[in-house]
PDB file of C-alpha atoms in Angstrom:
ATOM      1  CA  MET A   1     -12.444   7.185   3.617  1.00 93.00           C
ATOM      2  CA  SER A   2     -13.769  10.728   3.855  1.00 92.00           C
ATOM      3  CA  HIS A   3     -16.991   9.583   2.127  1.00 94.00           C
ATOM      4  CA  LEU A   4     -17.431   6.662   4.533  1.00 96.00           C
ATOM      5  CA  GLY A   5     -16.582   8.785   7.580  1.00 94.00           C
ATOM      6  CA  ALA A   6     -19.110  11.432   6.597  1.00 94.00           C
ATOM      7  CA  GLN A   7     -21.724   8.724   6.120  1.00 93.00           C
ATOM      8  CA  CYS A   8     -21.086   6.850   9.385  1.00 95.00           C
ATOM      9  CA  PRO A   9     -19.722   8.352  12.628  1.00 96.00           C
ATOM     10  CA  ARG A  10     -18.601   4.923  13.873  1.00 97.00           C
ATOM     11  CA  LEU A  11     -16.432   4.371  10.789  1.00 97.00           C
ATOM     12  CA  ALA A  12     -15.042   7.894  11.240  1.00 97.00           C
ATOM     13  CA  ARG A  13     -14.191   7.094  14.872  1.00 96.00           C
ATOM     14  CA  ALA A  14     -12.514   3.827  13.874  1.00 97.00           C
ATOM     15  CA  TYR A  15     -10.445   5.695  11.291  1.00 97.00           C
ATOM     16  CA  THR A  16      -9.182   8.163  13.899  1.00 96.00           C
ATOM     17  CA  GLN A  17      -7.988   5.144  15.886  1.00 95.00           C
ATOM     18  CA  THR A  18      -6.437   3.171  13.020  1.00 95.00           C
ATOM     19  CA  GLY A  19      -4.919   6.029  11.059  1.00 92.00           C
ATOM     20  CA  ARG A  20      -3.937   5.685   7.425  1.00 92.00           C
ATOM     21  CA  LEU A  21      -5.038   2.368   5.924  1.00 89.00           C
ATOM     22  CA  PRO A  22      -2.560   0.039   4.219  1.00 79.00           C
ATOM     23  CA  LEU A  23      -3.407  -0.496   0.557  1.00 79.00           C
ATOM     24  CA  ARG A  24      -2.167  -4.103   0.541  1.00 81.00           C
ATOM     25  CA  ARG A  25      -2.298  -4.254  -3.245  1.00 88.00           C
ATOM     26  CA  ARG A  26      -0.991  -7.512  -4.680  1.00 90.00           C
ATOM     27  CA  PRO A  27      -0.334  -8.744  -8.191  1.00 93.00           C
ATOM     28  CA  ASP A  28      -3.032 -10.760  -9.908  1.00 96.00           C
ATOM     29  CA  GLY A  29      -2.778 -14.216 -11.396  1.00 96.00           C
ATOM     30  CA  PHE A  30      -2.254 -17.839 -10.462  1.00 97.00           C
ATOM     31  CA  GLU A  31       0.132 -17.283  -7.553  1.00 96.00           C
ATOM     32  CA  GLN A  32      -2.273 -14.976  -5.731  1.00 94.00           C
ATOM     33  CA  LEU A  33      -5.178 -17.398  -6.043  1.00 95.00           C
ATOM     34  CA  LEU A  34      -2.919 -20.210  -4.879  1.00 96.00           C
ATOM     35  CA  SER A  35      -1.946 -18.086  -1.880  1.00 93.00           C
ATOM     36  CA  ALA A  36      -5.634 -17.475  -1.140  1.00 90.00           C
ATOM     37  CA  ILE A  37      -6.348 -21.221  -1.238  1.00 92.00           C
ATOM     38  CA  VAL A  38      -3.454 -21.823   1.165  1.00 92.00           C
ATOM     39  CA  SER A  39      -4.887 -19.164   3.518  1.00 87.00           C
ATOM     40  CA  GLN A  40      -8.365 -20.672   3.712  1.00 83.00           C
ATOM     41  CA  GLN A  41      -9.563 -22.075   7.026  1.00 82.00           C
ATOM     42  CA  VAL A  42      -6.230 -21.545   8.821  1.00 85.00           C
ATOM     43  CA  SER A  43      -4.818 -18.768  10.961  1.00 84.00           C
ATOM     44  CA  VAL A  44      -2.780 -15.965   9.423  1.00 82.00           C
ATOM     45  CA  ALA A  45       0.335 -17.394  11.116  1.00 88.00           C
ATOM     46  CA  SER A  46      -0.272 -20.905   9.759  1.00 92.00           C
ATOM     47  CA  ALA A  47      -0.964 -19.617   6.253  1.00 92.00           C
ATOM     48  CA  SER A  48       2.222 -17.544   6.311  1.00 93.00           C
ATOM     49  CA  ALA A  49       4.262 -20.529   7.489  1.00 96.00           C
ATOM     50  CA  ILE A  50       2.878 -22.827   4.770  1.00 97.00           C
ATOM     51  CA  TRP A  51       3.351 -20.176   2.088  1.00 97.00           C
ATOM     52  CA  GLY A  52       6.933 -19.639   3.290  1.00 97.00           C
ATOM     53  CA  ARG A  53       7.647 -23.366   2.907  1.00 98.00           C
ATOM     54  CA  MET A  54       6.062 -23.383  -0.556  1.00 98.00           C
ATOM     55  CA  THR A  55       8.191 -20.421  -1.616  1.00 97.00           C
ATOM     56  CA  THR A  56      11.353 -22.033  -0.287  1.00 97.00           C
ATOM     57  CA  ALA A  57      10.493 -25.283  -2.093  1.00 97.00           C
ATOM     58  CA  GLY A  58       9.771 -23.437  -5.344  1.00 97.00           C
ATOM     59  CA  LEU A  59       6.096 -24.440  -5.415  1.00 98.00           C
ATOM     60  CA  THR A  60       4.251 -21.205  -6.151  1.00 97.00           C
ATOM     61  CA  THR A  61       3.773 -21.180  -9.929  1.00 97.00           C
ATOM     62  CA  ARG A  62       1.536 -23.273 -12.140  1.00 97.00           C
ATOM     63  CA  PRO A  63       4.424 -25.126 -13.893  1.00 97.00           C
ATOM     64  CA  GLN A  64       6.048 -25.902 -10.527  1.00 97.00           C
ATOM     65  CA  ILE A  65       2.799 -27.262  -9.093  1.00 97.00           C
ATOM     66  CA  VAL A  66       2.060 -29.322 -12.217  1.00 97.00           C
ATOM     67  CA  ALA A  67       5.538 -30.886 -11.972  1.00 98.00           C
ATOM     68  CA  ALA A  68       5.253 -31.571  -8.221  1.00 98.00           C
ATOM     69  CA  SER A  69       3.968 -34.790  -6.706  1.00 98.00           C
ATOM     70  CA  ASP A  70       1.267 -34.886  -4.056  1.00 98.00           C
ATOM     71  CA  ASP A  71       3.982 -35.914  -1.602  1.00 98.00           C
ATOM     72  CA  ASP A  72       5.914 -32.735  -2.457  1.00 98.00           C
ATOM     73  CA  LEU A  73       2.814 -30.663  -1.738  1.00 98.00           C
ATOM     74  CA  ARG A  74       2.061 -32.542   1.480  1.00 97.00           C
ATOM     75  CA  ALA A  75       5.640 -31.964   2.634  1.00 97.00           C
ATOM     76  CA  VAL A  76       5.136 -28.184   2.588  1.00 98.00           C
ATOM     77  CA  GLY A  77       1.927 -28.449   4.610  1.00 96.00           C
ATOM     78  CA  LEU A  78      -0.948 -28.747   2.155  1.00 96.00           C
ATOM     79  CA  SER A  79      -3.789 -30.994   3.205  1.00 96.00           C
ATOM     80  CA  ARG A  80      -5.254 -33.556   0.814  1.00 96.00           C
ATOM     81  CA  GLN A  81      -8.167 -31.204   0.150  1.00 96.00           C
ATOM     82  CA  LYS A  82      -5.912 -28.217  -0.571  1.00 96.00           C
ATOM     83  CA  ILE A  83      -3.811 -30.373  -2.897  1.00 97.00           C
ATOM     84  CA  ARG A  84      -7.004 -31.181  -4.807  1.00 97.00           C
ATOM     85  CA  TYR A  85      -7.911 -27.472  -4.946  1.00 97.00           C
ATOM     86  CA  THR A  86      -4.402 -26.572  -6.073  1.00 97.00           C
ATOM     87  CA  ARG A  87      -4.587 -29.103  -8.887  1.00 98.00           C
ATOM     88  CA  ALA A  88      -8.030 -27.788  -9.879  1.00 97.00           C
ATOM     89  CA  LEU A  89      -6.615 -24.261 -10.076  1.00 98.00           C
ATOM     90  CA  CYS A  90      -3.854 -25.549 -12.363  1.00 97.00           C
ATOM     91  CA  ASP A  91      -6.469 -27.128 -14.640  1.00 97.00           C
ATOM     92  CA  ALA A  92      -8.929 -24.215 -14.634  1.00 97.00           C
ATOM     93  CA  GLY A  93      -7.490 -22.301 -17.577  1.00 95.00           C
ATOM     94  CA  ILE A  94      -8.411 -18.914 -16.111  1.00 97.00           C
ATOM     95  CA  ASN A  95      -7.699 -15.934 -18.344  1.00 97.00           C
ATOM     96  CA  TYR A  96      -6.251 -13.644 -15.665  1.00 97.00           C
ATOM     97  CA  ALA A  97      -5.777 -10.722 -18.072  1.00 97.00           C
ATOM     98  CA  ALA A  98      -9.479 -10.810 -19.014  1.00 97.00           C
ATOM     99  CA  LEU A  99     -10.507 -10.693 -15.354  1.00 97.00           C
ATOM    100  CA  ARG A 100      -8.789  -7.311 -14.954  1.00 96.00           C
ATOM    101  CA  ASN A 101     -11.519  -5.597 -16.986  1.00 96.00           C
ATOM    102  CA  ALA A 102     -14.464  -7.844 -16.167  1.00 97.00           C
ATOM    103  CA  PRO A 103     -17.287  -6.612 -13.906  1.00 97.00           C
ATOM    104  CA  ASN A 104     -17.083  -7.719 -10.256  1.00 95.00           C
ATOM    105  CA  GLU A 105     -19.942 -10.193 -10.677  1.00 95.00           C
ATOM    106  CA  GLU A 106     -18.225 -11.833 -13.647  1.00 97.00           C
ATOM    107  CA  VAL A 107     -14.910 -12.100 -11.801  1.00 97.00           C
ATOM    108  CA  ILE A 108     -16.594 -13.789  -8.856  1.00 97.00           C
ATOM    109  CA  ALA A 109     -18.696 -16.064 -11.083  1.00 97.00           C
ATOM    110  CA  THR A 110     -15.592 -17.151 -13.022  1.00 97.00           C
ATOM    111  CA  LEU A 111     -13.484 -17.858  -9.963  1.00 98.00           C
ATOM    112  CA  ILE A 112     -16.081 -19.795  -7.982  1.00 97.00           C
ATOM    113  CA  GLN A 113     -16.260 -22.331 -10.814  1.00 97.00           C
ATOM    114  CA  VAL A 114     -12.881 -23.637  -9.605  1.00 97.00           C
ATOM    115  CA  PRO A 115     -13.190 -26.224  -6.799  1.00 96.00           C
ATOM    116  CA  GLY A 116     -11.760 -24.707  -3.636  1.00 93.00           C
ATOM    117  CA  ILE A 117     -12.447 -21.130  -4.629  1.00 95.00           C
ATOM    118  CA  GLY A 118     -15.545 -19.857  -2.954  1.00 94.00           C
ATOM    119  CA  THR A 119     -17.110 -16.453  -2.786  1.00 94.00           C
ATOM    120  CA  TRP A 120     -14.784 -15.288   0.027  1.00 91.00           C
ATOM    121  CA  THR A 121     -11.652 -16.138  -1.979  1.00 91.00           C
ATOM    122  CA  ALA A 122     -13.055 -14.493  -5.115  1.00 95.00           C
ATOM    123  CA  GLU A 123     -13.944 -11.351  -3.149  1.00 95.00           C
ATOM    124  CA  ILE A 124     -10.506 -11.163  -1.528  1.00 92.00           C
ATOM    125  CA  TYR A 125      -8.845 -11.609  -4.925  1.00 94.00           C
ATOM    126  CA  SER A 126     -11.036  -8.875  -6.397  1.00 96.00           C
ATOM    127  CA  MET A 127     -10.112  -6.474  -3.599  1.00 95.00           C
ATOM    128  CA  PHE A 128      -6.401  -7.092  -3.282  1.00 93.00           C
ATOM    129  CA  SER A 129      -5.266  -8.374  -6.676  1.00 95.00           C
ATOM    130  CA  LEU A 130      -7.635  -6.489  -8.952  1.00 96.00           C
ATOM    131  CA  GLY A 131      -7.861  -3.365  -6.792  1.00 95.00           C
ATOM    132  CA  ARG A 132     -11.650  -3.196  -6.864  1.00 96.00           C
ATOM    133  CA  ALA A 133     -13.070  -0.412  -4.687  1.00 95.00           C
ATOM    134  CA  ASP A 134     -16.555  -1.821  -4.168  1.00 97.00           C
ATOM    135  CA  VAL A 135     -16.213  -5.446  -3.106  1.00 97.00           C
ATOM    136  CA  PHE A 136     -16.800  -6.780   0.410  1.00 97.00           C
ATOM    137  CA  ALA A 137     -16.190 -10.192   1.993  1.00 96.00           C
ATOM    138  CA  PRO A 138     -18.973 -10.572   4.575  1.00 97.00           C
ATOM    139  CA  GLY A 139     -18.055 -14.202   5.257  1.00 94.00           C
ATOM    140  CA  ASP A 140     -14.737 -13.067   6.752  1.00 92.00           C
ATOM    141  CA  LEU A 141     -14.708 -13.715  10.516  1.00 91.00           C
ATOM    142  CA  ALA A 142     -12.367 -10.791  11.260  1.00 92.00           C
ATOM    143  CA  LEU A 143     -14.729  -8.392   9.460  1.00 96.00           C
ATOM    144  CA  GLN A 144     -17.687  -9.839  11.348  1.00 97.00           C
ATOM    145  CA  GLU A 145     -15.877  -9.454  14.669  1.00 96.00           C
ATOM    146  CA  ALA A 146     -14.704  -5.912  13.880  1.00 97.00           C
ATOM    147  CA  VAL A 147     -18.296  -4.903  13.073  1.00 98.00           C
ATOM    148  CA  ARG A 148     -19.534  -6.540  16.278  1.00 97.00           C
ATOM    149  CA  ILE A 149     -17.071  -4.504  18.348  1.00 97.00           C
ATOM    150  CA  LEU A 150     -17.399  -1.219  16.443  1.00 97.00           C
ATOM    151  CA  TYR A 151     -21.201  -1.249  16.400  1.00 97.00           C
ATOM    152  CA  ASP A 152     -21.565  -2.673  19.947  1.00 96.00           C
ATOM    153  CA  LEU A 153     -23.510  -5.697  18.742  1.00 97.00           C
ATOM    154  CA  PRO A 154     -24.177  -8.603  21.149  1.00 97.00           C
ATOM    155  CA  ASP A 155     -23.091 -11.163  18.523  1.00 97.00           C
ATOM    156  CA  ARG A 156     -21.140 -11.217  15.295  1.00 97.00           C
ATOM    157  CA  PRO A 157     -23.383 -10.515  12.330  1.00 98.00           C
ATOM    158  CA  ASN A 158     -23.703 -13.520  10.069  1.00 97.00           C
ATOM    159  CA  GLU A 159     -22.647 -13.346   6.427  1.00 97.00           C
ATOM    160  CA  ARG A 160     -26.077 -12.410   5.149  1.00 97.00           C
ATOM    161  CA  ALA A 161     -26.597  -9.658   7.743  1.00 98.00           C
ATOM    162  CA  LEU A 162     -23.124  -8.214   7.145  1.00 98.00           C
ATOM    163  CA  ARG A 163     -23.587  -8.268   3.358  1.00 97.00           C
ATOM    164  CA  GLN A 164     -26.795  -6.293   3.833  1.00 97.00           C
ATOM    165  CA  MET A 165     -25.124  -3.877   6.250  1.00 97.00           C
ATOM    166  CA  ALA A 166     -22.248  -3.318   3.820  1.00 97.00           C
ATOM    167  CA  GLU A 167     -24.676  -2.070   1.157  1.00 97.00           C
ATOM    168  CA  GLN A 168     -24.629   1.320   2.891  1.00 96.00           C
ATOM    169  CA  TRP A 169     -20.875   1.590   2.200  1.00 97.00           C
ATOM    170  CA  ASN A 170     -21.360   1.347  -1.578  1.00 95.00           C
ATOM    171  CA  PRO A 171     -19.346   2.376  -3.698  1.00 96.00           C
ATOM    172  CA  TRP A 172     -16.429   2.068  -1.242  1.00 97.00           C
ATOM    173  CA  ARG A 173     -17.041  -1.329   0.387  1.00 97.00           C
ATOM    174  CA  SER A 174     -13.414  -2.426  -0.148  1.00 97.00           C
ATOM    175  CA  VAL A 175     -12.253   0.661   1.731  1.00 97.00           C
ATOM    176  CA  ALA A 176     -14.687  -0.157   4.535  1.00 97.00           C
ATOM    177  CA  ALA A 177     -13.267  -3.694   4.650  1.00 97.00           C
ATOM    178  CA  ARG A 178      -9.699  -2.379   4.862  1.00 96.00           C
ATOM    179  CA  LEU A 179     -10.756  -0.080   7.708  1.00 97.00           C
ATOM    180  CA  LEU A 180     -12.488  -2.922   9.536  1.00 97.00           C
ATOM    181  CA  TRP A 181      -9.440  -5.203   9.184  1.00 94.00           C
ATOM    182  CA  ALA A 182      -7.241  -2.412  10.555  1.00 94.00           C
ATOM    183  CA  TYR A 183      -9.714  -1.894  13.399  1.00 96.00           C
ATOM    184  CA  TYR A 184      -9.733  -5.631  14.099  1.00 94.00           C
ATOM    185  CA  ARG A 185      -5.932  -5.594  14.281  1.00 92.00           C
ATOM    186  CA  LEU A 186      -6.038  -2.648  16.673  1.00 92.00           C
ATOM    187  CA  THR A 187      -8.686  -4.099  18.988  1.00 92.00           C
ATOM    188  CA  LYS A 188      -7.572  -7.726  18.908  1.00 87.00           C
ATOM    189  CA  ASP A 189      -3.831  -7.139  18.477  1.00 79.00           C
ATOM    190  CA  ARG A 190      -3.654  -9.643  15.622  1.00 62.00           C
ATOM    191  CA  GLU A 191      -3.985  -9.669  11.872  1.00 59.00           C
ATOM    192  CA  GLY A 192      -7.337 -10.511  10.334  1.00 55.00           C
ATOM    193  CA  ILE A 193      -5.984 -11.281   6.876  1.00 57.00           C
ATOM    194  CA  ARG A 194      -2.639 -12.279   5.372  1.00 53.00           C
TER     195      ARG A 194
END
């Protein structure tokens, strides 16, 4: 954070407002990717509620999902599309241990081969589950909104513009993202990511 703050006064100002950033480190593996799929295209509150029902029903591991019927998955709140993505994740045969040491580009390329896992999900997994310091998720609406507010922009930057902007935060783009999510939470009084 000291590197980013020295590089950009606006990030430094945001950090004085947010204070210490939560690490939010998570384990890697199937369950975390499943959680990311559940979180796609829904609010943080909705994703948390669905994940809570899945946990209660014992539907968070690959063997549990394989053994479950589509009706079981629908009952906990998964849409038809997310059921398809969940099944695709079960069938993907991802070597999670190998991803730990793979370059960022390889991690993302591997994960986006699975239907339902796009670049955003792969980037979030790389940041939170693999602990990568230099990954950014410019397609994230909370990050776009936080940048709009912090940099006094008239509109949210689109994914391409934010990806380009984030280049200046290399090699600490994940730290910049964590700061921007914390800033979003502070300014909007709601979580930007589960």
